Coordinates of C-alpha atoms in Angstrom, one line a residue:
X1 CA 47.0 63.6 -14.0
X2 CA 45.8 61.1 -16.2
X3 CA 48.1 58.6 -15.5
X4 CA 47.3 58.4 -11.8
X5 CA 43.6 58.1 -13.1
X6 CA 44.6 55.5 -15.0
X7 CA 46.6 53.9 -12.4
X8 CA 43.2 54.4 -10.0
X9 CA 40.8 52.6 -12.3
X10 CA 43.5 49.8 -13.2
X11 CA 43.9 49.5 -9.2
X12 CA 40.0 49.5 -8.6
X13 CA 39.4 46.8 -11.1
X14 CA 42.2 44.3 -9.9
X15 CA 40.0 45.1 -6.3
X16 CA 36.6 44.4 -8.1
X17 CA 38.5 41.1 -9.7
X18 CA 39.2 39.6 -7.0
X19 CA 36.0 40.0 -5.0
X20 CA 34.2 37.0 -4.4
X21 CA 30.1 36.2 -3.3
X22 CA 29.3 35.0 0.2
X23 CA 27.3 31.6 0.0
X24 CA 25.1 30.5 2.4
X25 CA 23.9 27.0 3.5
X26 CA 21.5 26.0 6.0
X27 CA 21.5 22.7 7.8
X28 CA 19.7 21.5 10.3
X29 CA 20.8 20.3 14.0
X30 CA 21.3 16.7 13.1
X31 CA 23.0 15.9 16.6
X32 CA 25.4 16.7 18.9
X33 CA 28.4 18.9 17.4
X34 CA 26.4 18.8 13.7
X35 CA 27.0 22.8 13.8
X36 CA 30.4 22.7 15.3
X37 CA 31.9 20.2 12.9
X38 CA 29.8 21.9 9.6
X39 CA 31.7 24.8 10.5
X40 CA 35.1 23.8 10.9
X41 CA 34.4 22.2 7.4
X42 CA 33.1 25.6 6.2
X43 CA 36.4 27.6 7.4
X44 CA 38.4 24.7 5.9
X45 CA 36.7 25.5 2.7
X46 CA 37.4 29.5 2.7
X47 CA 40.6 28.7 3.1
X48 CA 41.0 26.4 -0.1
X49 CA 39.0 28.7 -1.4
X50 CA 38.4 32.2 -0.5
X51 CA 35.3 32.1 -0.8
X52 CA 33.0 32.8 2.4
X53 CA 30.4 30.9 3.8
X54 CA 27.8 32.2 6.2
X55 CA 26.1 29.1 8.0
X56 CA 22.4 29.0 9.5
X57 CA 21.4 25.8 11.4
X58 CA 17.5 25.7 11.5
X59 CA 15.3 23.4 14.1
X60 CA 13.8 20.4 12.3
X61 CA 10.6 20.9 13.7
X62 CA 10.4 24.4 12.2
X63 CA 12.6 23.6 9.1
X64 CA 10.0 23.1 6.5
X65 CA 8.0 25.8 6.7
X66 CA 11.3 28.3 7.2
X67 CA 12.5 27.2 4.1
X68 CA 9.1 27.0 1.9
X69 CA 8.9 30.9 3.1
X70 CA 12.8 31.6 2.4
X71 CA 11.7 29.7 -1.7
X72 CA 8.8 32.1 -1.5
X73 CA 9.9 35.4 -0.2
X74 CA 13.7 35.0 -2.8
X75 CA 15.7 34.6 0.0
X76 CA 16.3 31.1 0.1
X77 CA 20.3 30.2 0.4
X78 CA 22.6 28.8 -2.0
X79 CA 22.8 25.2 -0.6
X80 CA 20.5 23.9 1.9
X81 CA 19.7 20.2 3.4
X82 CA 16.4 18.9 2.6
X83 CA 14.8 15.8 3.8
X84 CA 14.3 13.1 1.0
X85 CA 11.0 13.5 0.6
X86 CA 10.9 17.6 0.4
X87 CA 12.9 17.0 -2.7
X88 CA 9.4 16.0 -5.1
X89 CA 8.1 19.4 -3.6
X90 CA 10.1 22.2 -3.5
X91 CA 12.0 20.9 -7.1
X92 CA 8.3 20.4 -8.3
X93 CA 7.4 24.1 -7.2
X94 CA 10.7 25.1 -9.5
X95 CA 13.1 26.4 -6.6
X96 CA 15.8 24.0 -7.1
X97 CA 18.4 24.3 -9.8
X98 CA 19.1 21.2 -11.9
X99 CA 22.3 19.5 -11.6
X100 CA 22.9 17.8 -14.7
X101 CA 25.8 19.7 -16.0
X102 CA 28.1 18.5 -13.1
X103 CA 26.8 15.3 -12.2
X104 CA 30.1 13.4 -13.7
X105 CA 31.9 15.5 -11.3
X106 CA 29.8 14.7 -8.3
X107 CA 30.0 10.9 -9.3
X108 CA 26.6 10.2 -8.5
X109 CA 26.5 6.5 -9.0
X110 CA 29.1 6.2 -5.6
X111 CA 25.5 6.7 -3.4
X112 CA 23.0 4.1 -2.1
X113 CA 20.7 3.7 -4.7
X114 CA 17.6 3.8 -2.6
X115 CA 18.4 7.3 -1.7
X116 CA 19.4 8.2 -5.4
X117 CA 16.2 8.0 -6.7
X118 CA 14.8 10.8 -5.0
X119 CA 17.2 13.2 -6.3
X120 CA 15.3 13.4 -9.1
X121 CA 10.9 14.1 -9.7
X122 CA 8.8 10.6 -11.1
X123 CA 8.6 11.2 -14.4
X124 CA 11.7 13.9 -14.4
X125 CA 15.7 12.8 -15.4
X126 CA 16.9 15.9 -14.0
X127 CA 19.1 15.8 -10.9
X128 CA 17.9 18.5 -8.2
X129 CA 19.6 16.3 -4.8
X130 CA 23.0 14.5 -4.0
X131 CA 22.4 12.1 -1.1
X132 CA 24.4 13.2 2.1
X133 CA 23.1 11.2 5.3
X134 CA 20.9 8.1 5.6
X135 CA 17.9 7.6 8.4
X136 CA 17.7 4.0 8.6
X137 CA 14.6 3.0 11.0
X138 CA 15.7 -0.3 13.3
X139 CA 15.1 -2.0 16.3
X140 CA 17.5 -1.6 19.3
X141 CA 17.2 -3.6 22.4
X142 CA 18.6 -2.9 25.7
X143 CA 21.5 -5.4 26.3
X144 CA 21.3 -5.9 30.3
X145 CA 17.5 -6.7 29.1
X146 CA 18.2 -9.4 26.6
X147 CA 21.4 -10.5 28.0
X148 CA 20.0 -11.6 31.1
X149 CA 17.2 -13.0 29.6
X150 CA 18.8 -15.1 27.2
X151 CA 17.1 -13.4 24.0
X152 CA 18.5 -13.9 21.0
X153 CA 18.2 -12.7 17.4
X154 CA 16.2 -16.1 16.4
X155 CA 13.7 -15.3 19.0
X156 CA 12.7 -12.1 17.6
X157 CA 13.1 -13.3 13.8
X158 CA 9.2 -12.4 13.0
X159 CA 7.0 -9.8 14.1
X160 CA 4.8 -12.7 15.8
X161 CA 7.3 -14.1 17.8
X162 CA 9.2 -10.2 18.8
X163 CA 5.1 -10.0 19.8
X164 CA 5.5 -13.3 22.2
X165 CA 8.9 -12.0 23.5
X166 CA 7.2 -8.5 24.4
X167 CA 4.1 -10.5 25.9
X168 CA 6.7 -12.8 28.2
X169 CA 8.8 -9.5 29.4
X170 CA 5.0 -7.8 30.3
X171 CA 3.7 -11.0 32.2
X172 CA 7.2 -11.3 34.1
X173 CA 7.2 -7.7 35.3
X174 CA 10.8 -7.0 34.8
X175 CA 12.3 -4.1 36.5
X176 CA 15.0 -2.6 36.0
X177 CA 18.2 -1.5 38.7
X178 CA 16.3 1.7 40.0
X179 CA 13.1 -1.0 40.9
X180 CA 11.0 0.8 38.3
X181 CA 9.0 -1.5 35.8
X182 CA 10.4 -2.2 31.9
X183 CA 7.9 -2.3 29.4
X184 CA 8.0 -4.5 26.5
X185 CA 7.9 -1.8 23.6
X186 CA 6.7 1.6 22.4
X187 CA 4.6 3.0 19.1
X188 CA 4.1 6.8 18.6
X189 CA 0.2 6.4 19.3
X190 CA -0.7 10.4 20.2
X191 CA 0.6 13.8 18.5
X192 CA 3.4 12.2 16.5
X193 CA 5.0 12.9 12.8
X194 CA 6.9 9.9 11.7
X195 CA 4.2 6.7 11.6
X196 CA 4.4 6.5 7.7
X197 CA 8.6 5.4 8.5
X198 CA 7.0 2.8 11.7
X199 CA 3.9 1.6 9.9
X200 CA 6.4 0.7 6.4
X201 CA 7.9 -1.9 8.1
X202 CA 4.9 -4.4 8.9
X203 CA 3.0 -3.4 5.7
X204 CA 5.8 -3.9 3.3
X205 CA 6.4 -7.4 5.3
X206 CA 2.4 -8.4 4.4
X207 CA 3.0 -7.1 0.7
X208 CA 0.9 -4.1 1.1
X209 CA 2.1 -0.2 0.4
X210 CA 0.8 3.0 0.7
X211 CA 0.9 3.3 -3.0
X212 CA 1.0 1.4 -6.4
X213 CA 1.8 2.1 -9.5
X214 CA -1.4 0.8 -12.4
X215 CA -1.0 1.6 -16.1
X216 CA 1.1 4.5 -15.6
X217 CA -1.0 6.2 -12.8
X218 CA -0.1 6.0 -9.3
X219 CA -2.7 5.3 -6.7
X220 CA -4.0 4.6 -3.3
X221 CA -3.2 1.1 -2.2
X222 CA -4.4 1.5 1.7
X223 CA -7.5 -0.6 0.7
X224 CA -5.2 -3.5 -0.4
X225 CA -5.9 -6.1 1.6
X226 CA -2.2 -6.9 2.1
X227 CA -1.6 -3.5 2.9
X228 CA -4.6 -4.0 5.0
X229 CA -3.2 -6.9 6.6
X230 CA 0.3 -5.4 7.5
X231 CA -2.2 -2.4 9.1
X232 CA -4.1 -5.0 11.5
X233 CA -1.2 -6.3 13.0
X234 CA 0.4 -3.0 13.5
X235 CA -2.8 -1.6 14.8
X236 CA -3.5 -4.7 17.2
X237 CA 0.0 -4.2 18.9
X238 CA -0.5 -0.3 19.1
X239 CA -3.8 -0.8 20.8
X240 CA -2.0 -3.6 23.2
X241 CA -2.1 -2.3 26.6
X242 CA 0.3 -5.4 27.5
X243 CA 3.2 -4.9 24.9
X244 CA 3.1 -1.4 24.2
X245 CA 1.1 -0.1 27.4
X246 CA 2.0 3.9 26.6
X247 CA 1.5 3.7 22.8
X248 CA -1.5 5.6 22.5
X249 CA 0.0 8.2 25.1
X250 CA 3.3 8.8 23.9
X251 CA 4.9 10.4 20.3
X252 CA 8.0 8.7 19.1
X253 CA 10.5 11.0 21.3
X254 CA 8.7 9.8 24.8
X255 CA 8.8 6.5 23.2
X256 CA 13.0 7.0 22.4
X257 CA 12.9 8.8 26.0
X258 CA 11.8 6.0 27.8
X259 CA 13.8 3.7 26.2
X260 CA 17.2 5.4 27.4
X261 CA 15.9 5.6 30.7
X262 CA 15.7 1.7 30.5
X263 CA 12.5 1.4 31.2
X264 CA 11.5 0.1 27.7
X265 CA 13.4 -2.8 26.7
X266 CA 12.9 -2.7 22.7
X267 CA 12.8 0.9 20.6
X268 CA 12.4 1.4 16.7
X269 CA 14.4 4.3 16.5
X270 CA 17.6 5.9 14.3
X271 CA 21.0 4.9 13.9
X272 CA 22.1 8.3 15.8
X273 CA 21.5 6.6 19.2
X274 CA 24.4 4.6 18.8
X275 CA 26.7 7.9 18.2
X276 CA 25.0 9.6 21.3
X277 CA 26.0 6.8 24.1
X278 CA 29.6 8.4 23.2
X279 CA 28.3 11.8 24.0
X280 CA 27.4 13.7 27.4
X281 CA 24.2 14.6 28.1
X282 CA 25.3 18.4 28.5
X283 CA 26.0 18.4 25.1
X284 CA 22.9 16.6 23.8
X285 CA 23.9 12.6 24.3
X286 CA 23.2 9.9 26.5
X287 CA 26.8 9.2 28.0
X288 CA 25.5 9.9 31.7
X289 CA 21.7 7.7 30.7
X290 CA 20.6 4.1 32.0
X291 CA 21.1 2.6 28.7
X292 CA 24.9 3.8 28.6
X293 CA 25.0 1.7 31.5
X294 CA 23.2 -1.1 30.4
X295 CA 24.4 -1.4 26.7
X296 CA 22.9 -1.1 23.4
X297 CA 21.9 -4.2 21.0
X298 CA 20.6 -4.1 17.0
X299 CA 18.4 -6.6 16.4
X300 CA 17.2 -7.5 12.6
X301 CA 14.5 -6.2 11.3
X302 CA 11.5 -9.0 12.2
X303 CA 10.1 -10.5 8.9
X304 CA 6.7 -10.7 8.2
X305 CA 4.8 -13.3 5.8
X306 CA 5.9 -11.4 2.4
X307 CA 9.4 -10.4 3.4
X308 CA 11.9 -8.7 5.7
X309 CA 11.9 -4.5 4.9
X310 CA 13.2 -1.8 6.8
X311 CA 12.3 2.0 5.7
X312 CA 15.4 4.3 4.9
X313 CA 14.8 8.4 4.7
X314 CA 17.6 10.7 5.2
X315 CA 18.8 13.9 4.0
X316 CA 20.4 15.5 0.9
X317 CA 22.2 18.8 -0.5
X318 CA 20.2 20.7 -2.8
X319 CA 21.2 24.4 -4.5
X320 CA 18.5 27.2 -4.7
X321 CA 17.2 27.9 -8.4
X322 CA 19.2 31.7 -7.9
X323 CA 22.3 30.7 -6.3
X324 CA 25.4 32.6 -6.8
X325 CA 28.1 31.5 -9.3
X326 CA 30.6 29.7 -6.9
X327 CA 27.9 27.2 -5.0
X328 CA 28.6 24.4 -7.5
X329 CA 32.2 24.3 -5.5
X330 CA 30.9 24.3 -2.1
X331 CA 28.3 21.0 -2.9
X332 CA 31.0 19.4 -4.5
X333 CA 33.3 20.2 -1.5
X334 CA 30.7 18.4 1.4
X335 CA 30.1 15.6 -0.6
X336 CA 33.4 14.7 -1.1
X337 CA 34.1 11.3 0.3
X338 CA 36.5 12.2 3.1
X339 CA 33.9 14.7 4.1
X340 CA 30.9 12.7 4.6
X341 CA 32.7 10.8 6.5
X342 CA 34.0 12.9 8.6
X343 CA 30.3 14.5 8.9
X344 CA 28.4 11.4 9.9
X345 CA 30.8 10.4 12.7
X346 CA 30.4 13.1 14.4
X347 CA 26.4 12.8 14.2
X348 CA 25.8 9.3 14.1
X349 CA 24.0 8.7 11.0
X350 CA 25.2 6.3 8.3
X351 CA 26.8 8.1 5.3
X352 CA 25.3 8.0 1.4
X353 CA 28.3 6.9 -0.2
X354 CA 28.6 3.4 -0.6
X355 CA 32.1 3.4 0.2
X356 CA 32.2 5.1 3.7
X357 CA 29.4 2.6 4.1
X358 CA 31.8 -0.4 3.4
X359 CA 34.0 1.0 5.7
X360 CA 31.6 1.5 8.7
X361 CA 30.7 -2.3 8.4
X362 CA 33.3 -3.2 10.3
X363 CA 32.6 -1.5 13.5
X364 CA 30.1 -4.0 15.2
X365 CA 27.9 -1.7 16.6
X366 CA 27.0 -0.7 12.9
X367 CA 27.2 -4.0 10.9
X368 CA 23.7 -5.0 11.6
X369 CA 22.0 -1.8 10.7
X370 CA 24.3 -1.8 7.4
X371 CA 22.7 -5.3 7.0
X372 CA 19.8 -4.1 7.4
X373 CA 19.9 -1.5 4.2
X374 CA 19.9 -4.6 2.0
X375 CA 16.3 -4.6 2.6
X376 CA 15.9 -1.0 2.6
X377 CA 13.0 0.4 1.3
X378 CA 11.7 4.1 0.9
X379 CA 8.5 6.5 -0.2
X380 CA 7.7 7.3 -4.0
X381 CA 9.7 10.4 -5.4
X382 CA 5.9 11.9 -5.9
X383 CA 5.4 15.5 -5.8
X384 CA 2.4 14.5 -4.1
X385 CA 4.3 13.1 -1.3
X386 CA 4.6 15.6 1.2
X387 CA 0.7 16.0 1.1
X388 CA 0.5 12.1 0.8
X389 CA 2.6 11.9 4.2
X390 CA 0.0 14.1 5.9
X391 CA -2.8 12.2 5.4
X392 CA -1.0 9.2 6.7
X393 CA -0.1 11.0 10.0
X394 CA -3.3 12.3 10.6
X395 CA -4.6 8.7 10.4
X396 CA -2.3 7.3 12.7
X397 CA -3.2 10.1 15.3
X398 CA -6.9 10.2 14.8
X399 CA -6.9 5.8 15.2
X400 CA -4.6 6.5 18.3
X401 CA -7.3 9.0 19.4
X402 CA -10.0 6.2 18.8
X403 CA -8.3 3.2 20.5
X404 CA -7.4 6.1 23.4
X405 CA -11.3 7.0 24.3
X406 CA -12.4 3.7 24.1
X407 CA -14.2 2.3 27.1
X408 CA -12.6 -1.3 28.2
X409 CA -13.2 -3.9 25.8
X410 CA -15.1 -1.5 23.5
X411 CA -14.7 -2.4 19.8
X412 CA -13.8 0.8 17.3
X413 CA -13.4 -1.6 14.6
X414 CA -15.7 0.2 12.5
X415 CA -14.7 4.0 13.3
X416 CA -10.8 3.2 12.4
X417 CA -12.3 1.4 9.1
X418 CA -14.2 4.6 8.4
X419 CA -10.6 6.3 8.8
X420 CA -8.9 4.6 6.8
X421 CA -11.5 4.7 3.9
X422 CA -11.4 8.6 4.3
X423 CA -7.6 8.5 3.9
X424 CA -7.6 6.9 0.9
X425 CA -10.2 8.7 -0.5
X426 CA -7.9 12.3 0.5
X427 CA -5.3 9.9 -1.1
X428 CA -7.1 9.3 -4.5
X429 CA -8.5 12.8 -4.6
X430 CA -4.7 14.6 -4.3
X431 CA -3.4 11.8 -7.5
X432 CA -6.7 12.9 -9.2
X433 CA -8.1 8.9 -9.1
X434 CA -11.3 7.6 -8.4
X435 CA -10.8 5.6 -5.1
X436 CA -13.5 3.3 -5.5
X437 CA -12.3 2.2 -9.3
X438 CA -8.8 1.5 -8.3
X439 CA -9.6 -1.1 -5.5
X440 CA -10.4 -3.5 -8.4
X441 CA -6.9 -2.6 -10.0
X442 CA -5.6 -3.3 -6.8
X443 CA -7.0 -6.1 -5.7
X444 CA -8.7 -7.9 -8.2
X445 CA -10.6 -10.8 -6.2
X446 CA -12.6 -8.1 -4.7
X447 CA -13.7 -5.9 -8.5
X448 CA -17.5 -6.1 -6.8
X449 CA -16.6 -3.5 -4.5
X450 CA -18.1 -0.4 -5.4
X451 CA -19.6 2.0 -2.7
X452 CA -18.3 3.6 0.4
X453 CA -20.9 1.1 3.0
X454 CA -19.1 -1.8 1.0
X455 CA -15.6 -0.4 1.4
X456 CA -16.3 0.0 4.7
X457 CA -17.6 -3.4 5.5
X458 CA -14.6 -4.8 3.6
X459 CA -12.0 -3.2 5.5
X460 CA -14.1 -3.7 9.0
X461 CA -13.7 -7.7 7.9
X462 CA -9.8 -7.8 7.8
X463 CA -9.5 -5.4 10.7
X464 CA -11.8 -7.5 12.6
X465 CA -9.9 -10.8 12.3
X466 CA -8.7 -13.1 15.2
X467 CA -5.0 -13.6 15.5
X468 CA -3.0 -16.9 15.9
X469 CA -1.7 -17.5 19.0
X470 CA 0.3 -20.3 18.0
X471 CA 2.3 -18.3 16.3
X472 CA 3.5 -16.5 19.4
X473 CA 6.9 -17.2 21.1
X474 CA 6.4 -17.8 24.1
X475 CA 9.5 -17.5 27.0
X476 CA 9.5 -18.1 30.6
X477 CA 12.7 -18.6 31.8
X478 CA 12.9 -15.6 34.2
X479 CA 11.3 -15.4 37.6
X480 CA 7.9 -13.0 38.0
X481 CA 9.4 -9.4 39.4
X482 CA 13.1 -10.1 38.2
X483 CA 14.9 -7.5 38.7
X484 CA 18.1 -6.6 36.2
X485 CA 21.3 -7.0 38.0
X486 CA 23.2 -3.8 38.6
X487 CA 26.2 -2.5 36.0
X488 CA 29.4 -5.3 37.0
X489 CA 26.5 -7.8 38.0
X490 CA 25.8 -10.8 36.0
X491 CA 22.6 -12.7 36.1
X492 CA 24.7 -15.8 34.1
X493 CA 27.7 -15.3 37.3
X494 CA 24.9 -15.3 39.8
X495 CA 23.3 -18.8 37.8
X496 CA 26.5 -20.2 37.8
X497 CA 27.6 -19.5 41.4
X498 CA 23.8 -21.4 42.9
X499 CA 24.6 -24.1 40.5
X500 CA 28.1 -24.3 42.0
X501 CA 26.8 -24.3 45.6
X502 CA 24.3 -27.1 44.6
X503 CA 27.1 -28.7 43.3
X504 CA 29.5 -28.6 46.7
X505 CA 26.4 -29.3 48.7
X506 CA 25.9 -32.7 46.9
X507 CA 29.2 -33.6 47.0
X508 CA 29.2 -32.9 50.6
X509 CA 26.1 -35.0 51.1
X510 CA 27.8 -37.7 49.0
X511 CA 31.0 -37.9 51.0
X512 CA 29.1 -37.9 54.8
X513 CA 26.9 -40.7 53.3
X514 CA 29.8 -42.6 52.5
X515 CA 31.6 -42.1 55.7
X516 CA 28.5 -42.8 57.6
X517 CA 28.2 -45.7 55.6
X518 CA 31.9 -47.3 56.0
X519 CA 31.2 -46.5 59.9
X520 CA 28.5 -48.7 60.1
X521 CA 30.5 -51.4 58.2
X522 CA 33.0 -51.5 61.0
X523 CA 31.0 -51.3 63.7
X524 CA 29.1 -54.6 62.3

């Protein structure tokens, strides 16, 4: 008897040995076949393994919150995707474990730096984050557009001139195969979430930011007056009825929208696009769209006066402060090389590691936007950030509500200054500054600014000043109403073939006169 109840606990503890946690790991839909391909990966790693992995895709547009309440109720999961800038917040709140002790195993340094540096908290060496996927922002064009136009990277090379291009398509009144009118570009001017990532660009080009950095403290920079500049021109082009005539109606997915329906010949959008012309729209791509049909084109980032900068976000891999045992092994196991590769094929955004992203250069339809990362910038690795973001968005929709009431002609100048001073006073407030001190620090050929009716009349002055029109580009070497030749059409063809027929008619005319001309010789 008390060898078989030997032989029963011996048995039962070789079963308790071997049994092993369920992980979990939420992602988010980040394109067509993310989930599909995240869970082949998963199955691949039970397998190598045995160790099971239940998966939970979340909607981005819910994401945030879901997992704030998962950290808050203790029932977060053991790895999770987080946007870059979540990391500062939900690390600074204490709900994500550190990942020094592994790092060397990881091999941290292989990932684009820009995204690096939010893996850990300003101020923190800790690692809480391994870079998986990079958002770059960049501007696509629609090839029939350009192509038949004759537009070029060189005409677009500043923001002024992409403004005279936009101006020239708007005046022409392109249209295009259905009949229906292009316009020149779109802004997310009404309900939208991302214009700190489209604003970045032409403040970072005037040598403004959102922030700075003075004697240790961070602090507001919106006041800047280069950061006031690069706001201007942004502004003016949101508020331009002629290049951007839906701005202030639209978000940035009608913008996107519109654009794939080809009746927007310029989007700043994300690197995903590219990946969904390959996919049907059944299964969430543009395969079966107008710009399939018409072709896709990256253009440079336009430079501005200070520089050329293009903002990059993205999303990393993060493990909850209580995770089980075993969830070092699955991070390690989708950040291995071969599978973020495999990953951001399938979804269209560029990989973190530096040498996938050597290897994607060589496919032209993602040279330019690697190019591009050279001059990538991103947001400060504040905990602050999240809150910072917030305020930012709320600006850009309350100005897009402003410039969207206005009667014709009507100048807001000095509402959408009194915005913008309330920002940065939110701003200063949330880093525990005083808003009116650090203007001086900021910009110190205007330390006599001191009250709010000052600030007020010193942003109204920038806001308020007259652009060059020199500096625009101006083309006209289309008709007025042309109309964007139909897929296997060719505007160049149809060019050459007049000129050809021009050519036989002279020749014709040439030949006659000279017969007519020896004819009269004779008959003398």
């Amino acid at each position: 008897m008390r060898l078989v109840l030997f032989l029963l606990i011996l048995l039962s503890s070789s079963f308790a040995a071997k049994k092993v946690d369920t992980l979990s790991f939420w992602a988010m839909d980040n394109g067509p076949g993310s989930a599909a391909v995240l869970q082949e990966m998963l199955t691949r790693f039970e397998v190598e393994t045995s160790i099971p992995v239940v998966f939970k895709e979340l909607k981005w547009e819910s994401a945030f919150d879901e997992i704030q309440k998962a950290f808050s109720e203790g029932t977060a999961p053991d790895v999770l995707q987080v946007g870059s800038s979540w990391i500062s917040i939900f690390a600074g709140k204490g709900y994500l474990d550190g990942m020094q002790s592994f790092l060397n195993e990881i091999d941290s340094s292989r990932f684009f730096d820009e995204m690096s540096k939010f893996s850990s908290i300003e101020g923190d060496s800790n690692y809480y984050a391994v870079p998986w996927f990079l958002d770059v922002r960049a501007f696509f064009g629609n090839k029939a557009v350009l192509d038949s136009l004759g537009i070029r990277d060189a005409h677009m090379k500043s923001f002024t001139r992409a403004r005279g291009v936009m101006k020239a398509i708007a005046q022409n009144g392109l249209k295009n195969a259905e009949g229906k009118e292009i316009v020149p570009f779109g802004l997310p001017g009404k309900d939208d979430w991302t214009a700190p990532q489209v604003m970045a660009p032409w403040i970072w080009s005037y040598g403004g930011d959102f922030l700075v950095k003075q004697d240790s403290l961070w602090k507001s920079a919106l006041l800047d007056s280069n950061t006031l500049n690069g706001l201007f021109h942004y502004l003016t082009l949101l508020k331009d009825t002629t290049c951007v005539p839906n701005a202030l109606f639209e978000n940035s997915v009608e913008n996107a929208t519109r654009f794939t329906n080809s009746e927007q010949a310029f989007l700043m959008g994300t690197s995903e696009i590219i990946r969904k012309m390959d996919v049907s729209v059944e299964e969430g791509g543009l395969k079966e769209k107008s710009i399939s049909q018409d072709g896709l084109v990256l253009i440079p980032m336009p430079f501005g006066p200070k520089g050329q900068f293009t903002f990059v976000g993205g999303s990393h891999l993060a493990i909850s402060k209580n995770a089980k045992k075993d969830t070092k092994k699955l991070l390690q196991f989708l950040v291995r090389v071969d599978h973020i590769d495999t990953y951001t094929r399938r979804i269209g955004f560029l990989p973190s590691d530096k040498s996938v992203i050597s290897v994607w250069a060589q496919d032209p339809r993602y040279n330019a936007l690697i190019e591009d990362l050279s001059h990538g910038r991103s947001f400060p690795n504040l905990s602050q950030w999240g809150e910072i973001e917030t305020i930012l968005i709320n600006m850009s929709n309350d100005i897009g509500s402003i410039y969207r009431t206005a009667i014709e002609n009507e100048d807001r100048t000095a509402e959408v200054a009194s915005i913008i001073v309330r920002a940065d006073e939110k701003i200063q407030n949330l880093l525990s500054t005083d808003s009116l001190d650090s203007l001086s620090s900021i910009d110190s050929t205007n330390s006599s600014i001191r009250n709010t009716d000052s600030l007020l009349t010193w942003v109204m002055k920038i806001l308020s000043q007259k652009e060059k029109e020199e500096d625009f580009l101006t083309v006209k070497w289309f008709p007025k109403g042309f109309i964007i030749p139909l897929p296997g059409e060719s505007w160049t063809f149809r060019f050459a073939i007049i000129i050809g027929i021009g050519v036989i008619c002279l020749f014709i005319f040439f030949v006659e006169s000279k017969y007519h001309l020896i004819r009269r010789k004779k008959k003398k």
